[in-house]
mmCIF file of C-alpha atoms in Angstrom:
data_model
loop_
_atom_site.group_PDB
_atom_site.id
_atom_site.type_symbol
_atom_site.label_atom_id
_atom_site.label_comp_id
_atom_site.label_asym_id
_atom_site.label_seq_id
_atom_site.Cartn_x
_atom_site.Cartn_y
_atom_site.Cartn_z
ATOM 1 C CA THR E 1 15.276 -83.722 84.236
ATOM 2 C CA LEU E 2 18.001 -81.094 85.063
ATOM 3 C CA PHE E 3 15.086 -78.485 85.213
ATOM 4 C CA ARG E 4 12.921 -80.298 87.812
ATOM 5 C CA SER E 5 16.060 -81.222 89.822
ATOM 6 C CA ASN E 6 17.339 -77.491 89.940
ATOM 7 C CA SER E 7 13.682 -76.362 90.979
ATOM 8 C CA ARG E 8 13.429 -78.908 93.780
ATOM 9 C CA GLN E 9 16.910 -78.115 94.907
ATOM 10 C CA LEU E 10 16.844 -74.413 94.759
ATOM 11 C CA SER E 11 13.638 -74.350 96.435
ATOM 12 C CA SER E 12 14.893 -76.364 99.444
ATOM 13 C CA LEU E 13 17.880 -74.010 99.563
ATOM 14 C CA SER E 14 15.913 -70.733 99.545
ATOM 15 C CA GLN E 15 15.937 -69.054 102.927
ATOM 16 C CA GLY E 16 12.594 -69.786 104.943
ATOM 17 C CA ALA E 17 11.424 -72.231 102.535
ATOM 18 C CA HIS E 18 11.136 -75.786 103.599
ATOM 19 C CA PRO E 19 13.628 -75.708 106.338
ATOM 20 C CA ARG E 20 15.552 -78.910 107.051
ATOM 21 C CA ASP E 21 14.284 -81.126 109.563
ATOM 22 C CA SER E 22 16.730 -81.255 112.483
ATOM 23 C CA THR E 23 16.489 -85.049 112.147
ATOM 24 C CA GLU E 24 17.282 -85.276 108.540
ATOM 25 C CA MET E 25 20.714 -86.303 107.347
ATOM 26 C CA PRO E 26 22.937 -83.627 106.252
ATOM 27 C CA GLY E 27 23.495 -82.928 102.601
ATOM 28 C CA LEU E 28 26.322 -83.991 100.740
ATOM 29 C CA LEU E 29 28.156 -80.523 100.809
ATOM 30 C CA GLU E 30 27.485 -80.272 104.412
ATOM 31 C CA ARG E 31 28.963 -83.735 104.856
ATOM 32 C CA CYS E 32 31.949 -82.662 102.667
ATOM 33 C CA GLN E 33 32.485 -79.496 104.912
ATOM 34 C CA GLN E 34 32.106 -81.854 108.120
ATOM 35 C CA TYR E 35 34.706 -84.364 106.980
ATOM 36 C CA PHE E 36 36.979 -82.471 104.633
ATOM 37 C CA GLY E 37 37.013 -78.862 105.599
ATOM 38 C CA THR E 38 35.462 -77.645 102.378
ATOM 39 C CA SER E 39 32.184 -78.058 100.638
ATOM 40 C CA ASP E 40 33.949 -77.859 97.102
ATOM 41 C CA LEU E 41 33.773 -81.278 95.724
ATOM 42 C CA TYR E 42 36.793 -80.744 93.477
ATOM 43 C CA ARG E 43 38.886 -79.654 96.529
ATOM 44 C CA VAL E 44 37.723 -82.794 98.458
ATOM 45 C CA LEU E 45 39.383 -84.932 95.592
ATOM 46 C CA GLU E 46 42.321 -82.499 95.398
ATOM 47 C CA VAL E 47 42.066 -81.835 91.768
ATOM 48 C CA ARG E 48 42.077 -78.571 89.729
ATOM 49 C CA GLY E 49 38.536 -77.692 89.705
ATOM 50 C CA LYS E 50 35.968 -77.503 86.794
ATOM 51 C CA ALA E 51 39.004 -78.008 84.365
ATOM 52 C CA ALA E 52 39.845 -81.560 85.730
ATOM 53 C CA ALA E 53 39.548 -84.241 83.185
ATOM 54 C CA GLU E 54 37.520 -87.431 83.852
ATOM 55 C CA GLY E 55 40.866 -89.346 84.419
ATOM 56 C CA GLU E 56 42.150 -86.892 86.878
ATOM 57 C CA ILE E 57 38.869 -87.095 88.894
ATOM 58 C CA ARG E 58 39.342 -90.725 89.034
ATOM 59 C CA ARG E 59 42.836 -90.669 90.003
ATOM 60 C CA GLY E 60 42.062 -87.834 92.683
ATOM 61 C CA TYR E 61 39.398 -90.361 94.219
ATOM 62 C CA TYR E 62 41.877 -92.941 94.365
ATOM 63 C CA ARG E 63 44.732 -90.904 95.899
ATOM 64 C CA VAL E 64 42.425 -89.446 98.657
ATOM 65 C CA SER E 65 40.666 -92.806 99.324
ATOM 66 C CA LEU E 66 44.331 -94.437 100.138
ATOM 67 C CA ARG E 67 44.319 -91.967 103.021
ATOM 68 C CA VAL E 68 40.709 -92.278 104.449
ATOM 69 C CA HIS E 69 39.728 -95.728 103.903
ATOM 70 C CA PRO E 70 38.126 -97.346 107.036
ATOM 71 C CA ASP E 71 40.709 -100.213 106.907
ATOM 72 C CA ARG E 72 43.353 -97.661 107.889
ATOM 73 C CA VAL E 73 42.020 -96.384 111.224
ATOM 74 C CA PRO E 74 41.617 -98.112 114.720
ATOM 75 C CA GLU E 75 38.566 -99.972 115.381
ATOM 76 C CA ALA E 76 37.335 -96.900 117.675
ATOM 77 C CA GLU E 77 37.533 -94.468 114.823
ATOM 78 C CA LYS E 78 35.554 -96.383 112.237
ATOM 79 C CA ASP E 79 32.232 -94.830 113.247
ATOM 80 C CA GLN E 80 33.888 -91.638 112.077
ATOM 81 C CA ALA E 81 36.022 -93.297 109.105
ATOM 82 C CA THR E 82 32.965 -94.927 107.522
ATOM 83 C CA PRO E 83 30.690 -92.230 106.734
ATOM 84 C CA LYS E 84 33.689 -90.069 105.725
ATOM 85 C CA PHE E 85 34.827 -92.810 103.121
ATOM 86 C CA GLN E 86 30.936 -92.992 101.902
ATOM 87 C CA THR E 87 31.142 -89.195 101.451
ATOM 88 C CA LEU E 88 34.155 -89.468 99.362
ATOM 89 C CA GLY E 89 32.706 -92.127 97.321
ATOM 90 C CA LYS E 90 29.387 -90.063 96.759
ATOM 91 C CA VAL E 91 31.641 -86.917 95.680
ATOM 92 C CA TYR E 92 33.262 -88.980 93.100
ATOM 93 C CA ALA E 93 29.838 -90.457 92.076
ATOM 94 C CA VAL E 94 28.650 -87.000 91.456
ATOM 95 C CA LEU E 95 31.725 -85.671 89.645
ATOM 96 C CA SER E 96 31.886 -88.708 87.328
ATOM 97 C CA ASP E 97 28.347 -88.364 86.361
ATOM 98 C CA LYS E 98 27.977 -85.933 83.467
ATOM 99 C CA GLU E 99 24.554 -84.684 84.139
ATOM 100 C CA GLN E 100 25.373 -84.468 87.975
ATOM 101 C CA ARG E 101 28.656 -82.728 87.302
ATOM 102 C CA ALA E 102 27.168 -80.165 85.056
ATOM 103 C CA LEU E 103 24.261 -79.339 87.574
ATOM 104 C CA TYR E 104 27.048 -78.807 90.214
ATOM 105 C CA ASP E 105 29.362 -76.769 87.876
ATOM 106 C CA GLU E 106 26.365 -74.454 86.879
ATOM 107 C CA GLN E 107 24.585 -74.228 89.939
ATOM 108 C CA GLY E 108 26.802 -75.035 92.819
ATOM 109 C CA ILE E 109 24.349 -77.823 94.136
ATOM 110 C CA VAL E 110 23.829 -81.488 94.319
ATOM 111 C CA GLU E 111 20.711 -83.389 93.410
ATOM 112 C CA GLU E 112 20.271 -85.019 96.819
ATOM 113 C CA GLU E 113 17.207 -87.016 95.802
ATOM 114 C CA GLY E 114 18.812 -88.057 92.652
ATOM 115 C CA GLU E 115 19.950 -91.968 92.313
ATOM 116 C CA VAL E 116 23.705 -91.026 92.287
ATOM 117 C CA VAL E 117 23.504 -89.590 95.762
ATOM 118 C CA SER E 118 20.681 -91.272 97.373
ATOM 119 C CA GLU E 119 21.358 -94.838 96.273
ATOM 120 C CA ASP E 120 22.247 -97.036 99.159
ATOM 121 C CA ARG E 121 25.344 -98.492 97.945
ATOM 122 C CA ASN E 122 28.289 -100.498 99.524
ATOM 123 C CA TRP E 123 30.774 -97.786 99.012
ATOM 124 C CA GLU E 124 33.933 -100.156 99.813
ATOM 125 C CA GLU E 125 32.870 -102.811 97.413
ATOM 126 C CA TYR E 126 32.351 -99.999 94.793
ATOM 127 C CA TRP E 127 36.015 -98.959 95.580
ATOM 128 C CA ARG E 128 37.284 -102.508 95.099
ATOM 129 C CA LEU E 129 35.538 -102.984 91.711
ATOM 130 C CA LEU E 130 36.449 -99.414 90.420
ATOM 131 C CA PHE E 131 40.345 -99.858 91.139
ATOM 132 C CA LYS E 132 40.944 -103.871 91.336
ATOM 133 C CA LYS E 133 42.585 -103.917 87.960
ATOM 134 C CA ILE E 134 45.084 -100.954 88.705
ATOM 135 C CA SER E 135 48.764 -102.260 88.773
ATOM 136 C CA LEU E 136 52.077 -100.704 89.764
ATOM 137 C CA LYS E 137 53.025 -101.060 85.928
ATOM 138 C CA ASP E 138 49.722 -99.092 85.090
ATOM 139 C CA VAL E 139 50.602 -96.283 87.697
ATOM 140 C CA LYS E 140 54.365 -96.146 86.403
ATOM 141 C CA ASP E 141 53.521 -96.145 82.589
ATOM 142 C CA PHE E 142 51.125 -93.390 83.151
ATOM 143 C CA GLU E 143 53.780 -91.439 85.374
ATOM 144 C CA ASP E 144 56.442 -91.742 82.684
ATOM 145 C CA LYS E 145 54.178 -90.383 80.026
ATOM 146 C CA TYR E 146 52.828 -87.495 82.028
ATOM 147 C CA LYS E 147 55.820 -86.045 83.783
ATOM 148 C CA GLY E 148 57.404 -83.581 81.526
ATOM 149 C CA SER E 149 54.505 -83.648 79.247
ATOM 150 C CA PRO E 150 52.655 -80.422 77.925
ATOM 151 C CA GLU E 151 49.831 -81.669 79.724
ATOM 152 C CA GLU E 152 51.890 -81.749 83.134
ATOM 153 C CA LEU E 153 53.229 -78.367 82.136
ATOM 154 C CA ALA E 154 49.751 -76.878 81.845
ATOM 155 C CA ASP E 155 48.450 -78.512 84.881
ATOM 156 C CA ILE E 156 51.368 -77.027 87.065
ATOM 157 C CA LYS E 157 50.607 -73.515 85.827
ATOM 158 C CA GLN E 158 46.829 -74.014 86.205
ATOM 159 C CA ALA E 159 47.385 -75.060 89.917
ATOM 160 C CA TYR E 160 49.665 -72.359 90.693
ATOM 161 C CA VAL E 161 47.070 -69.713 89.461
ATOM 162 C CA ASP E 162 44.120 -71.887 91.178
ATOM 163 C CA PHE E 163 45.751 -71.688 94.645
ATOM 164 C CA GLU E 164 47.662 -68.363 94.293
ATOM 165 C CA GLY E 165 51.064 -69.888 94.588
ATOM 166 C CA ASP E 166 50.331 -71.894 97.736
ATOM 167 C CA MET E 167 52.787 -74.845 97.140
ATOM 168 C CA ASN E 168 50.804 -77.147 99.839
ATOM 169 C CA HIS E 169 47.865 -77.053 97.613
ATOM 170 C CA ILE E 170 49.586 -77.151 94.334
ATOM 171 C CA MET E 171 51.754 -80.324 95.201
ATOM 172 C CA ASP E 172 48.504 -82.055 96.375
ATOM 173 C CA SER E 173 46.793 -81.010 93.062
ATOM 174 C CA VAL E 174 49.220 -81.909 90.509
ATOM 175 C CA LEU E 175 49.121 -85.596 89.355
ATOM 176 C CA CYS E 176 51.630 -87.926 90.289
ATOM 177 C CA ALA E 177 53.614 -85.324 92.050
ATOM 178 C CA THR E 178 55.878 -86.226 95.081
ATOM 179 C CA TYR E 179 58.181 -84.404 97.278
ATOM 180 C CA GLU E 180 60.824 -85.568 95.100
ATOM 181 C CA ASP E 181 59.302 -83.636 92.238
ATOM 182 C CA GLU E 182 59.002 -80.313 94.147
ATOM 183 C CA PRO E 183 62.335 -78.933 93.052
ATOM 184 C CA ARG E 184 61.436 -79.562 89.494
ATOM 185 C CA ILE E 185 57.891 -78.181 89.706
ATOM 186 C CA SER E 186 59.131 -75.127 91.373
ATOM 187 C CA GLU E 187 61.622 -74.330 88.593
ATOM 188 C CA ILE E 188 58.880 -74.667 86.079
ATOM 189 C CA ILE E 189 56.890 -72.233 88.121
ATOM 190 C CA GLN E 190 59.759 -69.641 88.603
ATOM 191 C CA GLN E 191 60.503 -69.915 84.697
ATOM 192 C CA ALA E 192 56.809 -69.056 83.984
ATOM 193 C CA ILE E 193 56.922 -66.152 86.457
ATOM 194 C CA ASN E 194 59.979 -64.868 84.996
ATOM 195 C CA SER E 195 58.727 -65.177 81.403
ATOM 196 C CA GLY E 196 55.462 -63.410 82.463
ATOM 197 C CA GLU E 197 53.126 -66.125 82.044
ATOM 198 C CA ILE E 198 51.915 -66.349 85.394
ATOM 199 C CA PRO E 199 52.027 -63.644 88.438
ATOM 200 C CA PRO E 200 54.512 -63.720 91.232
ATOM 201 C CA TYR E 201 52.277 -64.658 94.067
ATOM 202 C CA LYS E 202 53.643 -63.846 97.480
ATOM 203 C CA ALA E 203 52.692 -67.280 98.891
ATOM 204 C CA PHE E 204 55.317 -68.712 96.424
ATOM 205 C CA VAL E 205 58.123 -66.195 96.204
ATOM 206 C CA LYS E 206 57.931 -65.480 99.871
ATOM 207 C CA GLU E 207 57.497 -69.008 101.132
ATOM 208 C CA THR E 208 59.434 -69.858 104.372
ATOM 209 C CA LYS E 209 61.890 -72.662 104.820
ATOM 210 C CA LYS E 210 59.622 -74.156 107.834
ATOM 211 C CA LYS E 211 56.758 -74.494 105.384
ATOM 212 C CA ARG E 212 58.616 -76.400 103.073
ATOM 213 C CA THR E 213 60.322 -78.556 105.515
ATOM 214 C CA GLU E 214 56.698 -79.352 107.190
ATOM 215 C CA ARG E 215 55.494 -80.259 103.708
ATOM 216 C CA LYS E 216 58.217 -82.586 103.034
ATOM 217 C CA LYS E 217 57.647 -84.295 106.389
ATOM 218 C CA LYS E 218 53.910 -84.684 105.860
ATOM 219 C CA ALA E 219 54.521 -86.025 102.239
ATOM 220 C CA VAL E 220 56.964 -88.714 103.301
ATOM 221 C CA ALA E 221 54.454 -89.843 106.142
ATOM 222 C CA GLU E 222 51.654 -89.820 103.569
ATOM 223 C CA ALA E 223 53.645 -91.867 101.040
ATOM 224 C CA ALA E 224 54.599 -94.628 103.472
ATOM 225 C CA GLU E 225 50.849 -94.830 104.852
ATOM 226 C CA ALA E 226 49.637 -95.127 100.979
ATOM 227 C CA GLU E 227 52.169 -97.969 100.346
ATOM 228 C CA GLU E 228 51.033 -99.768 103.646
ATOM 229 C CA MET E 229 47.427 -99.325 102.473
ATOM 230 C CA LYS E 230 47.961 -100.896 99.054
ATOM 231 C CA LYS E 231 49.520 -103.961 100.581
ATOM 232 C CA GLU E 232 46.570 -104.360 103.107
ATOM 233 C CA LEU E 233 44.175 -104.014 100.234
ATOM 234 C CA GLY E 234 45.868 -106.294 97.880
ATOM 235 C CA ILE E 235 46.160 -103.876 95.138
ATOM 236 C CA GLY E 236 49.138 -102.562 93.314
ATOM 237 C CA ASP E 237 50.324 -106.028 92.202
ATOM 238 C CA GLY E 238 48.196 -106.366 89.047
ATOM 239 C CA MET E 239 46.158 -109.140 90.622
ATOM 240 C CA ASP E 240 42.260 -109.184 89.919
ATOM 241 C CA ARG E 241 40.794 -109.977 93.598
ATOM 242 C CA SER E 242 37.996 -112.016 91.605
ATOM 243 C CA GLU E 243 40.740 -114.343 90.458
ATOM 244 C CA GLU E 244 42.157 -115.013 93.765
#
């Protein structure tokens, strides 16, 4: 039960109580910090946080996975890429499980001994099964419906507040956003600031041209990498791999 899980985890986290064996594998949150620079599961998937809907969690996992998949790194780096990709899969597994997500949201902990995290799963196969039916048409249809919608407008404002005006994080967080959308998104934010809906954070109103240029350069490179990844993995064309 959640009560039993909480008790076990809180006990293990208490200072001085049951210290972690030096040979024991780091917990999921520690691995997130190691591989992604944050122990916040939502930030690993680059989504809005507790407010993120189920579909946003799934799309966040898909987007980040295209960048960290072991097939995208040289052979010499696979030893590092594989556990990173496995960690990403476990983050998604936790946040897509209602009970595990509730535990994390309420207590900030993960049930390390639970089946969701401890299961010895083939995460690459799991990824392929999860996304094998996604096609370019699916993505385009969703983008057409989402962009300009009240949902996108709310997401942009929420991301602005969550990240206190940092456009790097805002552009990573808003669904379907590309560098080509940035002028439109910036205008939406500015209008909301002018109307008093959101505060004028310094990170936004005083952002330098250099930072904007660096963000565009990074976005263009990542978009090119993502397209290559889709081709290599045989996704995006609407074909179910099981039918090949």
